[in-house]
Short mmCIF file of C-alpha atoms in Angstrom, two decimals:
data_model
loop_
_atom_site.label_atom_id
_atom_site.label_comp_id
_atom_site.label_asym_id
_atom_site.label_seq_id
_atom_site.Cartn_x
_atom_site.Cartn_y
_atom_site.Cartn_z
CA ASP P 30 0.05 0.20 0.09
CA GLN P 31 2.22 3.18 -1.28
CA GLN P 32 1.41 6.17 1.32
CA VAL P 33 2.75 8.71 -0.22
CA LYS P 34 0.87 9.39 -3.73
CA GLN P 35 1.64 11.74 -6.63
CA ASN P 36 -1.03 11.44 -9.16
CA SER P 37 0.14 13.00 -11.47
CA PRO P 38 3.33 11.77 -13.89
CA SER P 39 3.83 14.74 -15.65
CA LEU P 40 3.36 18.66 -15.84
CA SER P 41 3.35 20.82 -17.96
CA VAL P 42 3.78 24.57 -17.44
CA GLN P 43 4.78 28.20 -19.83
CA GLU P 44 7.91 29.47 -18.70
CA GLY P 45 7.23 32.79 -16.24
CA ARG P 46 3.92 30.82 -14.93
CA ILE P 47 3.00 29.12 -11.93
CA SER P 48 3.78 25.59 -11.45
CA ILE P 49 1.46 23.46 -8.90
CA LEU P 50 2.86 19.83 -8.04
CA ASN P 51 0.59 17.35 -5.56
CA CYS P 52 0.77 14.92 -2.98
CA ASP P 53 -1.23 12.70 -1.29
CA TYR P 54 -0.62 11.18 1.75
CA THR P 55 -2.62 8.03 3.92
CA ASN P 56 -0.70 8.44 6.99
CA SER P 57 -1.35 11.19 9.41
CA MET P 58 1.91 10.50 12.45
CA PHE P 59 4.08 11.35 9.52
CA ASP P 60 6.18 14.32 11.30
CA TYR P 61 7.59 15.82 8.51
CA PHE P 62 7.10 16.24 4.12
CA LEU P 63 10.16 17.54 1.68
CA TRP P 64 10.31 17.69 -1.93
CA TYR P 65 13.07 16.73 -4.15
CA LYS P 66 13.71 17.80 -7.79
CA LYS P 67 15.66 14.45 -9.63
CA TYR P 68 17.82 15.28 -13.31
CA PRO P 69 18.43 12.97 -15.51
CA ALA P 70 21.84 11.12 -14.22
CA GLU P 71 21.98 13.26 -10.92
CA GLY P 72 20.59 11.82 -7.91
CA PRO P 73 17.91 13.70 -5.69
CA THR P 74 18.41 17.32 -4.61
CA PHE P 75 16.71 18.38 -1.32
CA LEU P 76 14.14 21.29 -2.31
CA ILE P 77 12.06 22.69 0.67
CA SER P 78 10.50 21.23 3.91
CA ILE P 79 8.17 21.99 5.82
CA SER P 80 7.21 20.64 9.45
CA SER P 81 3.69 19.35 10.05
CA ILE P 82 2.49 21.91 12.71
CA LYS P 83 2.75 24.47 9.79
CA ASP P 84 0.96 25.13 6.91
CA LYS P 85 3.28 27.25 4.67
CA ASN P 86 7.05 27.43 4.19
CA GLU P 87 8.13 29.55 1.60
CA ASP P 88 12.20 29.50 -0.05
CA GLY P 89 11.85 32.02 -3.21
CA ARG P 90 9.86 30.77 -5.62
CA PHE P 91 8.87 27.59 -3.47
CA THR P 92 6.78 27.32 -1.42
CA VAL P 93 5.07 24.23 -0.07
CA PHE P 94 1.83 24.06 1.34
CA LEU P 95 0.18 21.71 4.18
CA ASN P 96 -3.35 20.60 4.34
CA LYS P 97 -3.68 18.15 7.20
CA SER P 98 -6.93 17.38 7.35
CA ALA P 99 -6.85 16.86 3.43
CA LYS P 100 -3.83 15.08 3.57
CA HIS P 101 -2.49 17.19 1.12
CA LEU P 102 0.82 18.79 0.49
CA SER P 103 1.51 20.91 -3.08
CA LEU P 104 4.93 22.65 -4.52
CA HIS P 105 4.30 25.93 -6.11
CA ILE P 106 6.80 27.43 -8.12
CA VAL P 107 6.69 30.78 -9.07
CA PRO P 108 7.63 32.18 -12.07
CA SER P 109 9.16 28.42 -13.25
CA GLN P 110 11.98 28.40 -14.88
CA PRO P 111 13.02 26.25 -17.97
CA GLY P 112 15.66 25.79 -15.46
CA ASP P 113 12.96 24.00 -12.84
CA SER P 114 12.77 20.56 -15.98
CA ALA P 115 13.21 18.08 -13.10
CA VAL P 116 11.54 14.91 -12.05
CA TYR P 117 9.73 16.06 -8.16
CA PHE P 118 9.63 13.94 -5.48
CA CYS P 119 7.80 14.55 -2.51
CA ALA P 120 8.31 12.14 0.37
CA ALA P 121 7.50 12.02 4.14
CA ASP P 122 9.32 11.25 7.31
CA ASN P 123 8.29 8.53 9.57
CA THR P 124 10.02 8.64 12.13
CA ASP P 125 14.05 7.88 11.24
CA LYS P 126 13.18 6.93 7.71
CA LEU P 127 12.04 8.97 4.12
CA ILE P 128 8.63 7.73 2.21
CA PHE P 129 9.27 8.70 -1.31
CA GLY P 130 6.16 9.25 -4.15
CA THR P 131 6.67 7.86 -7.66
CA GLY P 132 7.43 11.43 -8.99
CA THR P 133 5.89 14.07 -11.26
CA ARG P 134 8.09 14.86 -14.48
CA LEU P 135 7.89 19.21 -14.93
CA GLN P 136 8.59 20.67 -17.85
CA VAL P 137 8.86 24.52 -18.69
CA PHE P 138 8.72 25.67 -21.93
CA PRO P 139 9.60 28.59 -23.52
CA GLU V 26 35.57 16.44 -3.52
CA THR V 27 31.80 17.37 -1.73
CA GLY V 28 28.58 16.16 -1.12
CA VAL V 29 27.87 12.31 -1.28
CA THR V 30 29.88 10.53 -4.22
CA GLN V 31 28.94 6.78 -5.68
CA THR V 32 31.42 4.52 -7.93
CA PRO V 33 30.80 3.43 -10.24
CA ARG V 34 27.87 5.38 -11.86
CA HIS V 35 27.80 2.34 -14.25
CA LEU V 36 28.24 -1.08 -14.56
CA VAL V 37 27.12 -4.19 -16.26
CA MET V 38 27.36 -8.47 -14.96
CA GLY V 39 26.27 -11.07 -15.19
CA MET V 40 24.26 -12.81 -13.18
CA THR V 41 27.13 -15.35 -11.57
CA ASN V 42 29.45 -12.34 -11.06
CA LYS V 43 30.29 -10.63 -7.28
CA LYS V 44 30.75 -6.52 -7.50
CA SER V 45 30.69 -3.69 -5.28
CA LEU V 46 28.80 -0.68 -5.08
CA LYS V 47 31.10 2.00 -3.01
CA CYS V 48 29.51 5.72 -1.25
CA GLU V 49 31.39 8.02 0.15
CA GLN V 50 30.19 11.13 2.22
CA HIS V 51 32.10 14.27 2.73
CA LEU V 52 29.51 15.90 5.25
CA GLY V 53 29.76 14.98 8.82
CA HIS V 54 26.79 12.54 8.66
CA ASN V 55 26.39 9.86 10.77
CA ALA V 56 23.88 7.53 8.89
CA MET V 57 23.86 6.46 5.75
CA TYR V 58 21.61 4.61 3.29
CA TRP V 59 20.89 2.78 0.24
CA TYR V 60 17.89 3.21 -1.79
CA LYS V 61 16.44 1.70 -4.69
CA GLN V 62 15.04 2.85 -8.35
CA SER V 63 13.34 0.73 -10.51
CA ALA V 64 11.42 2.55 -13.35
CA LYS V 65 7.66 4.45 -12.67
CA LYS V 66 8.28 2.99 -8.54
CA PRO V 67 9.09 5.30 -5.99
CA LEU V 68 12.95 4.75 -4.14
CA GLU V 69 12.62 1.47 -2.27
CA LEU V 70 14.58 1.79 1.46
CA MET V 71 16.97 -1.18 1.42
CA PHE V 72 19.15 -0.75 4.23
CA VAL V 73 20.14 2.20 6.91
CA TYR V 74 22.79 2.45 9.01
CA SER V 75 23.02 4.89 12.05
CA LEU V 76 26.57 5.56 13.42
CA GLU V 77 28.19 2.46 11.86
CA GLU V 78 25.18 -0.19 12.90
CA ARG V 79 22.36 -1.50 10.68
CA VAL V 80 19.52 0.05 12.18
CA GLU V 81 17.02 -1.33 9.06
CA ASN V 82 16.66 -3.66 6.63
CA ASN V 83 13.71 -3.62 4.79
CA SER V 84 13.83 -7.56 3.71
CA VAL V 85 16.55 -6.83 1.42
CA PRO V 86 17.38 -10.47 -0.53
CA SER V 87 20.04 -11.39 0.99
CA ARG V 88 22.74 -11.12 -2.59
CA PHE V 89 22.39 -7.55 -1.29
CA SER V 90 25.25 -7.03 1.54
CA PRO V 91 26.03 -3.92 2.94
CA GLU V 92 29.03 -2.85 4.65
CA CYS V 93 29.14 0.59 7.18
CA PRO V 94 33.14 0.60 7.59
CA ASN V 95 33.05 3.57 9.55
CA SER V 96 30.67 6.95 9.49
CA SER V 97 31.94 7.96 5.66
CA HIS V 98 31.49 5.21 3.71
CA LEU V 99 29.29 2.24 2.72
CA PHE V 100 28.77 -0.20 0.26
CA LEU V 101 27.20 -2.63 -1.43
CA HIS V 102 28.35 -5.64 -2.04
CA LEU V 103 26.77 -7.93 -5.07
CA HIS V 104 26.01 -11.77 -5.76
CA THR V 105 24.37 -13.36 -8.11
CA LEU V 106 21.97 -11.18 -8.99
CA GLN V 107 19.16 -11.64 -11.10
CA PRO V 108 17.92 -8.81 -14.55
CA GLU V 109 14.92 -8.06 -11.90
CA ASP V 110 17.36 -6.48 -10.16
CA SER V 111 18.39 -3.56 -12.39
CA ALA V 112 18.27 -0.31 -11.26
CA LEU V 113 19.83 2.65 -10.20
CA TYR V 114 20.95 2.60 -6.77
CA LEU V 115 20.55 5.42 -4.80
CA CYS V 116 23.31 6.36 -1.14
CA ALA V 117 22.09 9.05 0.79
CA SER V 118 23.50 10.96 4.25
CA SER V 119 22.24 12.60 7.10
CA GLN V 120 22.17 13.32 10.74
CA ASP V 121 20.66 11.82 12.53
CA ARG V 122 17.53 12.98 13.60
CA LEU V 123 18.88 13.99 17.47
CA ALA V 124 20.60 15.88 16.31
CA GLY V 125 19.17 17.05 13.33
CA GLY V 126 16.10 17.48 10.73
CA PRO V 127 15.03 14.56 8.25
CA GLU V 128 16.66 16.44 5.78
CA GLN V 129 18.96 13.44 3.22
CA PHE V 130 21.38 13.70 0.70
CA PHE V 131 21.99 11.44 -2.23
CA GLY V 132 24.68 10.67 -3.70
CA PRO V 133 24.64 10.74 -8.18
CA GLY V 134 23.99 6.54 -8.28
CA THR V 135 25.01 3.50 -9.98
CA ARG V 136 22.88 2.16 -12.23
CA LEU V 137 22.93 -1.20 -12.47
CA THR V 138 22.16 -3.42 -15.43
CA VAL V 139 22.20 -7.28 -14.62
CA LEU V 140 22.64 -9.95 -18.30
#
């Protein structure tokens, strides 16, 4: 049973617009949620995280929103840039291990 | 070297071969992880070492054998693998939870192909 789900395998957004990547989870006991970005032939790179006691965390162009009642989080990228084209993974912290979603491939076109 | 490094980056092996994957972290962390990433599947945690002791083994077949000689180095010894073991193997490191947050930092991975 998959505890962290990213239901959209891909997303295409025009440069300068907002990209919204979504993630759903099933376990209400998760402490932290994280977003990673992965380019081809590289390992995942940590982007931003949010504690379960918060509902928003912002870092530059990246903002993560957490809706605990809906067990849903989202990553907003604004404005989107071509260099943001990558696979984005959400992950949930379960005590001392991370549980990952399957990823969403974001393509930002000019 | 900075961050987390992995060697080799690519490996092709037959089912009867024995090989080892190497990971080294230069971040001063004290926990290290092996993950497997297969196509269209989430990253699967294989092994966790904290302070050089194995604390998690997610029912991984015995043909995968980890070794953590110190907090900076992690190995994954491979023998008699199957074609379905072909995947990207990722190493990660972090501070243990008492010292830091949950963020893990990944190496570039080893792309393994088993013929």
